[in-house]
């Protein structure tokens, strides 16, 4: 199972430079109706240019690009799983039709690879939200003498500006927490549905969710 890259440097004007580069699964087949722009400021939707996405805290907070990425991944896997199992037409090296067992194995592995990319994205944003909370608590703690409001007698607007800044930054934290919770809920629904489809069509005695979690733990060693 592919491991996405995680980087941290110490120079960033925004005060945080954690980022993760997630790779598109090699088996990803895009629907022609789905568009995705690598550059959130541009309109480049050429599918042959899509291969990875760099995710940082800013993209976790302002998640339009990440949401599009996740939506496309979900559409190419869980949303079309039953169709892939029914229509899979790969042949072996001798030109023979692939067996049902091998067909299920290939489709399952493609699905797991897709799940892992999505899990890495959500886990990264989850950790970044926790890091942000610690930073904000330290910054605005009553015991922290830094960044205290200016005496209102010297600047009558300072206290209001300070309060607005604090509310805005904690608002970003709350936005990230809500995003993480929503996407974990979506993943739970999709993965449980796919687990049922695999059991119906492949092996009813296999716990596909547990198998994926075991593979995920192994890949993180």
PDB file of C-alpha atoms in Angstrom:
ATOM      1  CA  UNK A   1       0.000   0.000   0.000  1.00  0.00           C
ATOM      2  CA  UNK A   2       1.427   3.340  -1.069  1.00  0.00           C
ATOM      3  CA  UNK A   3       2.662   5.739   1.614  1.00  0.00           C
ATOM      4  CA  UNK A   4       2.032   9.426   1.075  1.00  0.00           C
ATOM      5  CA  UNK A   5       4.825  11.827   1.926  1.00  0.00           C
ATOM      6  CA  UNK A   6       4.769  14.065   4.971  1.00  0.00           C
ATOM      7  CA  UNK A   7       7.026  17.075   5.238  1.00  0.00           C
ATOM      8  CA  UNK A   8       7.793  19.710   7.799  1.00  0.00           C
ATOM      9  CA  UNK A   9      10.093  22.689   7.401  1.00  0.00           C
ATOM     10  CA  UNK A  10      10.786  25.592   9.710  1.00  0.00           C
ATOM     11  CA  UNK A  11      10.311  28.553   7.443  1.00  0.00           C
ATOM     12  CA  UNK A  12       6.807  29.694   6.644  1.00  0.00           C
ATOM     13  CA  UNK A  13       5.352  33.201   6.768  1.00  0.00           C
ATOM     14  CA  UNK A  14       2.062  31.796   8.059  1.00  0.00           C
ATOM     15  CA  UNK A  15       3.758  30.169  11.035  1.00  0.00           C
ATOM     16  CA  UNK A  16       2.979  26.611   9.997  1.00  0.00           C
ATOM     17  CA  UNK A  17       4.617  24.574   7.278  1.00  0.00           C
ATOM     18  CA  UNK A  18       3.331  21.039   7.791  1.00  0.00           C
ATOM     19  CA  UNK A  19       2.131  19.514   4.558  1.00  0.00           C
ATOM     20  CA  UNK A  20       1.348  16.183   3.025  1.00  0.00           C
ATOM     21  CA  UNK A  21       1.605  15.227  -0.627  1.00  0.00           C
ATOM     22  CA  UNK A  22      -1.053  12.713  -1.602  1.00  0.00           C
ATOM     23  CA  UNK A  23      -0.782  10.669  -4.767  1.00  0.00           C
ATOM     24  CA  UNK A  24      -3.659   9.626  -6.965  1.00  0.00           C
ATOM     25  CA  UNK A  25      -4.041   5.850  -7.051  1.00  0.00           C
ATOM     26  CA  UNK A  26      -2.610   4.534 -10.305  1.00  0.00           C
ATOM     27  CA  UNK A  27      -5.863   2.761 -11.103  1.00  0.00           C
ATOM     28  CA  UNK A  28      -7.961   5.923 -10.839  1.00  0.00           C
ATOM     29  CA  UNK A  29     -10.333   6.317 -13.767  1.00  0.00           C
ATOM     30  CA  UNK A  30     -11.857   9.754 -14.016  1.00  0.00           C
ATOM     31  CA  UNK A  31     -15.389  10.485 -15.088  1.00  0.00           C
ATOM     32  CA  UNK A  32     -15.450  13.012 -17.908  1.00  0.00           C
ATOM     33  CA  UNK A  33     -18.052  15.008 -15.979  1.00  0.00           C
ATOM     34  CA  UNK A  34     -15.702  15.525 -13.037  1.00  0.00           C
ATOM     35  CA  UNK A  35     -13.325  18.458 -13.129  1.00  0.00           C
ATOM     36  CA  UNK A  36     -10.431  19.092 -10.831  1.00  0.00           C
ATOM     37  CA  UNK A  37      -7.961  21.956 -10.807  1.00  0.00           C
ATOM     38  CA  UNK A  38      -4.529  21.398  -9.317  1.00  0.00           C
ATOM     39  CA  UNK A  39      -4.058  25.130  -8.901  1.00  0.00           C
ATOM     40  CA  UNK A  40      -6.933  26.542  -6.860  1.00  0.00           C
ATOM     41  CA  UNK A  41      -6.322  29.877  -8.543  1.00  0.00           C
ATOM     42  CA  UNK A  42      -6.374  28.463 -12.056  1.00  0.00           C
ATOM     43  CA  UNK A  43      -8.695  26.547 -14.303  1.00  0.00           C
ATOM     44  CA  UNK A  44      -6.439  23.807 -15.584  1.00  0.00           C
ATOM     45  CA  UNK A  45      -8.577  20.661 -15.718  1.00  0.00           C
ATOM     46  CA  UNK A  46      -6.410  18.532 -18.001  1.00  0.00           C
ATOM     47  CA  UNK A  47      -6.724  15.024 -16.635  1.00  0.00           C
ATOM     48  CA  UNK A  48      -3.249  13.972 -17.748  1.00  0.00           C
ATOM     49  CA  UNK A  49      -1.774  16.584 -15.388  1.00  0.00           C
ATOM     50  CA  UNK A  50      -3.498  15.212 -12.310  1.00  0.00           C
ATOM     51  CA  UNK A  51      -1.208  13.050 -10.217  1.00  0.00           C
ATOM     52  CA  UNK A  52      -0.851  14.533  -6.742  1.00  0.00           C
ATOM     53  CA  UNK A  53      -2.055  17.215  -4.385  1.00  0.00           C
ATOM     54  CA  UNK A  54      -0.142  19.059  -1.676  1.00  0.00           C
ATOM     55  CA  UNK A  55      -2.297  19.611   1.399  1.00  0.00           C
ATOM     56  CA  UNK A  56      -1.419  22.053   4.158  1.00  0.00           C
ATOM     57  CA  UNK A  57      -3.293  23.726   6.989  1.00  0.00           C
ATOM     58  CA  UNK A  58      -4.622  26.485   4.767  1.00  0.00           C
ATOM     59  CA  UNK A  59      -6.206  23.937   2.449  1.00  0.00           C
ATOM     60  CA  UNK A  60      -7.726  22.137   5.432  1.00  0.00           C
ATOM     61  CA  UNK A  61      -9.370  25.389   6.519  1.00  0.00           C
ATOM     62  CA  UNK A  62     -10.380  26.550   3.048  1.00  0.00           C
ATOM     63  CA  UNK A  63     -11.237  23.089   1.799  1.00  0.00           C
ATOM     64  CA  UNK A  64     -12.786  23.648  -1.633  1.00  0.00           C
ATOM     65  CA  UNK A  65      -9.860  22.050  -3.462  1.00  0.00           C
ATOM     66  CA  UNK A  66      -9.567  19.162  -1.003  1.00  0.00           C
ATOM     67  CA  UNK A  67     -13.320  18.566  -1.165  1.00  0.00           C
ATOM     68  CA  UNK A  68     -13.131  18.272  -4.949  1.00  0.00           C
ATOM     69  CA  UNK A  69     -10.215  15.858  -4.638  1.00  0.00           C
ATOM     70  CA  UNK A  70     -12.075  13.670  -2.142  1.00  0.00           C
ATOM     71  CA  UNK A  71     -15.290  13.763  -4.143  1.00  0.00           C
ATOM     72  CA  UNK A  72     -13.472  12.513  -7.225  1.00  0.00           C
ATOM     73  CA  UNK A  73     -11.722   9.753  -5.291  1.00  0.00           C
ATOM     74  CA  UNK A  74     -15.016   8.585  -3.805  1.00  0.00           C
ATOM     75  CA  UNK A  75     -16.761   8.636  -7.147  1.00  0.00           C
ATOM     76  CA  UNK A  76     -14.029   6.555  -8.761  1.00  0.00           C
ATOM     77  CA  UNK A  77     -14.138   3.868  -6.070  1.00  0.00           C
ATOM     78  CA  UNK A  78     -17.029   3.337  -3.656  1.00  0.00           C
ATOM     79  CA  UNK A  79     -19.667   4.941  -5.889  1.00  0.00           C
ATOM     80  CA  UNK A  80     -18.823   2.609  -8.773  1.00  0.00           C
ATOM     81  CA  UNK A  81     -17.721  -0.494  -6.854  1.00  0.00           C
ATOM     82  CA  UNK A  82     -20.614  -2.741  -7.831  1.00  0.00           C
ATOM     83  CA  UNK A  83     -20.228  -1.759 -11.469  1.00  0.00           C
ATOM     84  CA  UNK A  84     -16.489  -2.472 -11.375  1.00  0.00           C
ATOM     85  CA  UNK A  85     -17.060  -5.930  -9.934  1.00  0.00           C
ATOM     86  CA  UNK A  86     -19.690  -6.729 -12.559  1.00  0.00           C
ATOM     87  CA  UNK A  87     -17.873  -5.254 -15.534  1.00  0.00           C
ATOM     88  CA  UNK A  88     -14.239  -6.022 -14.777  1.00  0.00           C
ATOM     89  CA  UNK A  89     -12.751  -7.307 -18.020  1.00  0.00           C
ATOM     90  CA  UNK A  90      -9.056  -7.807 -17.275  1.00  0.00           C
ATOM     91  CA  UNK A  91      -7.433 -10.898 -18.722  1.00  0.00           C
ATOM     92  CA  UNK A  92      -4.382 -12.782 -17.581  1.00  0.00           C
ATOM     93  CA  UNK A  93      -1.149 -13.043 -19.560  1.00  0.00           C
ATOM     94  CA  UNK A  94      -2.581 -15.941 -21.574  1.00  0.00           C
ATOM     95  CA  UNK A  95      -5.640 -13.980 -22.635  1.00  0.00           C
ATOM     96  CA  UNK A  96      -8.006 -15.926 -20.380  1.00  0.00           C
ATOM     97  CA  UNK A  97     -10.809 -14.236 -18.511  1.00  0.00           C
ATOM     98  CA  UNK A  98      -9.793 -13.384 -14.987  1.00  0.00           C
ATOM     99  CA  UNK A  99     -11.408 -15.540 -12.302  1.00  0.00           C
ATOM    100  CA  UNK A 100     -13.981 -14.155  -9.896  1.00  0.00           C
ATOM    101  CA  UNK A 101     -11.471 -14.545  -7.069  1.00  0.00           C
ATOM    102  CA  UNK A 102      -8.794 -12.569  -8.885  1.00  0.00           C
ATOM    103  CA  UNK A 103     -11.324  -9.997 -10.036  1.00  0.00           C
ATOM    104  CA  UNK A 104     -12.414  -9.389  -6.439  1.00  0.00           C
ATOM    105  CA  UNK A 105      -8.817  -9.234  -5.280  1.00  0.00           C
ATOM    106  CA  UNK A 106      -7.881  -6.603  -7.862  1.00  0.00           C
ATOM    107  CA  UNK A 107     -10.979  -4.475  -7.224  1.00  0.00           C
ATOM    108  CA  UNK A 108     -10.487  -4.748  -3.466  1.00  0.00           C
ATOM    109  CA  UNK A 109      -6.856  -3.668  -3.653  1.00  0.00           C
ATOM    110  CA  UNK A 110      -7.799  -0.694  -5.805  1.00  0.00           C
ATOM    111  CA  UNK A 111     -10.445   0.241  -3.262  1.00  0.00           C
ATOM    112  CA  UNK A 112      -8.033  -0.028  -0.327  1.00  0.00           C
ATOM    113  CA  UNK A 113      -5.511   2.193  -2.085  1.00  0.00           C
ATOM    114  CA  UNK A 114      -8.230   4.785  -2.582  1.00  0.00           C
ATOM    115  CA  UNK A 115      -9.379   4.542   1.028  1.00  0.00           C
ATOM    116  CA  UNK A 116      -5.839   5.089   2.261  1.00  0.00           C
ATOM    117  CA  UNK A 117      -5.384   8.312   0.313  1.00  0.00           C
ATOM    118  CA  UNK A 118      -8.623   9.659   1.755  1.00  0.00           C
ATOM    119  CA  UNK A 119      -7.698   8.513   5.259  1.00  0.00           C
ATOM    120  CA  UNK A 120      -4.312  10.232   5.027  1.00  0.00           C
ATOM    121  CA  UNK A 121      -5.976  13.502   4.024  1.00  0.00           C
ATOM    122  CA  UNK A 122      -8.511  13.464   6.846  1.00  0.00           C
ATOM    123  CA  UNK A 123      -5.955  12.390   9.448  1.00  0.00           C
ATOM    124  CA  UNK A 124      -3.608  15.176   8.384  1.00  0.00           C
ATOM    125  CA  UNK A 125      -6.301  17.840   8.746  1.00  0.00           C
ATOM    126  CA  UNK A 126      -7.331  16.317  12.069  1.00  0.00           C
ATOM    127  CA  UNK A 127      -3.777  16.621  13.403  1.00  0.00           C
ATOM    128  CA  UNK A 128      -3.468  20.149  12.046  1.00  0.00           C
ATOM    129  CA  UNK A 129      -6.646  21.181  13.845  1.00  0.00           C
ATOM    130  CA  UNK A 130      -5.220  19.837  17.100  1.00  0.00           C
ATOM    131  CA  UNK A 131      -1.951  21.683  16.494  1.00  0.00           C
ATOM    132  CA  UNK A 132      -3.855  24.890  15.781  1.00  0.00           C
ATOM    133  CA  UNK A 133      -5.850  24.539  19.001  1.00  0.00           C
ATOM    134  CA  UNK A 134      -2.675  24.188  21.050  1.00  0.00           C
ATOM    135  CA  UNK A 135      -1.141  27.215  19.346  1.00  0.00           C
ATOM    136  CA  UNK A 136      -4.229  29.354  19.946  1.00  0.00           C
ATOM    137  CA  UNK A 137      -4.593  28.280  23.565  1.00  0.00           C
ATOM    138  CA  UNK A 138      -0.961  29.196  24.167  1.00  0.00           C
ATOM    139  CA  UNK A 139      -1.339  32.516  22.380  1.00  0.00           C
ATOM    140  CA  UNK A 140      -4.507  33.625  24.137  1.00  0.00           C
ATOM    141  CA  UNK A 141      -3.900  32.052  27.520  1.00  0.00           C
ATOM    142  CA  UNK A 142      -4.407  34.338  30.507  1.00  0.00           C
ATOM    143  CA  UNK A 143      -0.920  33.396  31.586  1.00  0.00           C
ATOM    144  CA  UNK A 144       0.599  34.531  28.317  1.00  0.00           C
ATOM    145  CA  UNK A 145       1.736  38.129  28.407  1.00  0.00           C
ATOM    146  CA  UNK A 146       2.345  38.252  24.652  1.00  0.00           C
ATOM    147  CA  UNK A 147      -0.232  39.753  22.290  1.00  0.00           C
ATOM    148  CA  UNK A 148      -2.221  41.314  25.140  1.00  0.00           C
ATOM    149  CA  UNK A 149      -4.623  44.090  24.154  1.00  0.00           C
ATOM    150  CA  UNK A 150      -3.300  47.608  24.338  1.00  0.00           C
ATOM    151  CA  UNK A 151      -4.628  49.801  27.142  1.00  0.00           C
ATOM    152  CA  UNK A 152      -7.984  51.120  25.802  1.00  0.00           C
ATOM    153  CA  UNK A 153      -7.037  54.581  27.014  1.00  0.00           C
ATOM    154  CA  UNK A 154      -4.216  54.523  24.489  1.00  0.00           C
ATOM    155  CA  UNK A 155      -6.126  52.790  21.701  1.00  0.00           C
ATOM    156  CA  UNK A 156      -9.910  52.477  22.156  1.00  0.00           C
ATOM    157  CA  UNK A 157     -10.179  49.993  19.253  1.00  0.00           C
ATOM    158  CA  UNK A 158      -7.401  47.657  20.353  1.00  0.00           C
ATOM    159  CA  UNK A 159      -9.542  45.493  22.634  1.00  0.00           C
ATOM    160  CA  UNK A 160     -12.167  45.014  19.932  1.00  0.00           C
ATOM    161  CA  UNK A 161      -9.543  44.168  17.319  1.00  0.00           C
ATOM    162  CA  UNK A 162      -7.931  41.697  19.702  1.00  0.00           C
ATOM    163  CA  UNK A 163     -11.276  40.024  20.369  1.00  0.00           C
ATOM    164  CA  UNK A 164     -12.108  39.890  16.661  1.00  0.00           C
ATOM    165  CA  UNK A 165      -8.747  38.290  15.893  1.00  0.00           C
ATOM    166  CA  UNK A 166      -9.221  35.700  18.617  1.00  0.00           C
ATOM    167  CA  UNK A 167     -12.729  34.806  17.470  1.00  0.00           C
ATOM    168  CA  UNK A 168     -11.605  34.575  13.854  1.00  0.00           C
ATOM    169  CA  UNK A 169      -8.722  32.234  14.620  1.00  0.00           C
ATOM    170  CA  UNK A 170     -10.780  29.988  16.887  1.00  0.00           C
ATOM    171  CA  UNK A 171     -13.419  30.045  14.162  1.00  0.00           C
ATOM    172  CA  UNK A 172     -10.899  28.502  11.786  1.00  0.00           C
ATOM    173  CA  UNK A 173     -10.213  25.782  14.343  1.00  0.00           C
ATOM    174  CA  UNK A 174     -13.928  25.050  14.716  1.00  0.00           C
ATOM    175  CA  UNK A 175     -14.294  24.969  10.949  1.00  0.00           C
ATOM    176  CA  UNK A 176     -11.547  22.359  10.696  1.00  0.00           C
ATOM    177  CA  UNK A 177     -13.079  20.229  13.452  1.00  0.00           C
ATOM    178  CA  UNK A 178     -16.460  20.293  11.719  1.00  0.00           C
ATOM    179  CA  UNK A 179     -14.861  19.369   8.397  1.00  0.00           C
ATOM    180  CA  UNK A 180     -13.000  16.426   9.927  1.00  0.00           C
ATOM    181  CA  UNK A 181     -16.118  15.133  11.707  1.00  0.00           C
ATOM    182  CA  UNK A 182     -18.226  15.398   8.547  1.00  0.00           C
ATOM    183  CA  UNK A 183     -15.682  13.573   6.416  1.00  0.00           C
ATOM    184  CA  UNK A 184     -15.143  10.820   8.970  1.00  0.00           C
ATOM    185  CA  UNK A 185     -18.907  10.286   8.924  1.00  0.00           C
ATOM    186  CA  UNK A 186     -18.951  10.140   5.118  1.00  0.00           C
ATOM    187  CA  UNK A 187     -16.066   7.665   5.090  1.00  0.00           C
ATOM    188  CA  UNK A 188     -17.806   5.441   7.632  1.00  0.00           C
ATOM    189  CA  UNK A 189     -20.959   5.284   5.508  1.00  0.00           C
ATOM    190  CA  UNK A 190     -19.091   4.623   2.260  1.00  0.00           C
ATOM    191  CA  UNK A 191     -16.740   2.022   3.690  1.00  0.00           C
ATOM    192  CA  UNK A 192     -19.539   0.105   5.403  1.00  0.00           C
ATOM    193  CA  UNK A 193     -21.540   0.113   2.178  1.00  0.00           C
ATOM    194  CA  UNK A 194     -18.548  -1.116   0.180  1.00  0.00           C
ATOM    195  CA  UNK A 195     -17.886  -3.793   2.786  1.00  0.00           C
ATOM    196  CA  UNK A 196     -21.419  -5.121   2.254  1.00  0.00           C
ATOM    197  CA  UNK A 197     -21.016  -5.059  -1.540  1.00  0.00           C
ATOM    198  CA  UNK A 198     -17.747  -6.990  -1.342  1.00  0.00           C
ATOM    199  CA  UNK A 199     -19.302  -9.559   0.981  1.00  0.00           C
ATOM    200  CA  UNK A 200     -22.261 -10.000  -1.362  1.00  0.00           C
ATOM    201  CA  UNK A 201     -20.110 -10.433  -4.449  1.00  0.00           C
ATOM    202  CA  UNK A 202     -16.805 -11.855  -3.208  1.00  0.00           C
ATOM    203  CA  UNK A 203     -16.416 -13.426   0.232  1.00  0.00           C
ATOM    204  CA  UNK A 204     -19.254 -13.154   2.732  1.00  0.00           C
ATOM    205  CA  UNK A 205     -17.038 -14.370   5.570  1.00  0.00           C
ATOM    206  CA  UNK A 206     -14.317 -11.757   5.163  1.00  0.00           C
ATOM    207  CA  UNK A 207     -14.211  -8.599   7.268  1.00  0.00           C
ATOM    208  CA  UNK A 208     -12.962  -6.149   4.656  1.00  0.00           C
ATOM    209  CA  UNK A 209     -12.985  -3.180   7.015  1.00  0.00           C
ATOM    210  CA  UNK A 210     -10.748  -4.966   9.493  1.00  0.00           C
ATOM    211  CA  UNK A 211      -8.458  -6.122   6.714  1.00  0.00           C
ATOM    212  CA  UNK A 212      -8.068  -2.535   5.531  1.00  0.00           C
ATOM    213  CA  UNK A 213      -7.370  -1.272   9.057  1.00  0.00           C
ATOM    214  CA  UNK A 214      -4.729  -3.974   9.511  1.00  0.00           C
ATOM    215  CA  UNK A 215      -3.067  -2.984   6.228  1.00  0.00           C
ATOM    216  CA  UNK A 216      -3.212   0.656   7.240  1.00  0.00           C
ATOM    217  CA  UNK A 217      -1.483  -0.050  10.551  1.00  0.00           C
ATOM    218  CA  UNK A 218       1.169  -2.114   8.783  1.00  0.00           C
ATOM    219  CA  UNK A 219       1.875   0.667   6.265  1.00  0.00           C
ATOM    220  CA  UNK A 220       2.369   3.178   9.080  1.00  0.00           C
ATOM    221  CA  UNK A 221       5.088   1.193  10.850  1.00  0.00           C
TER     222      UNK A 221
END
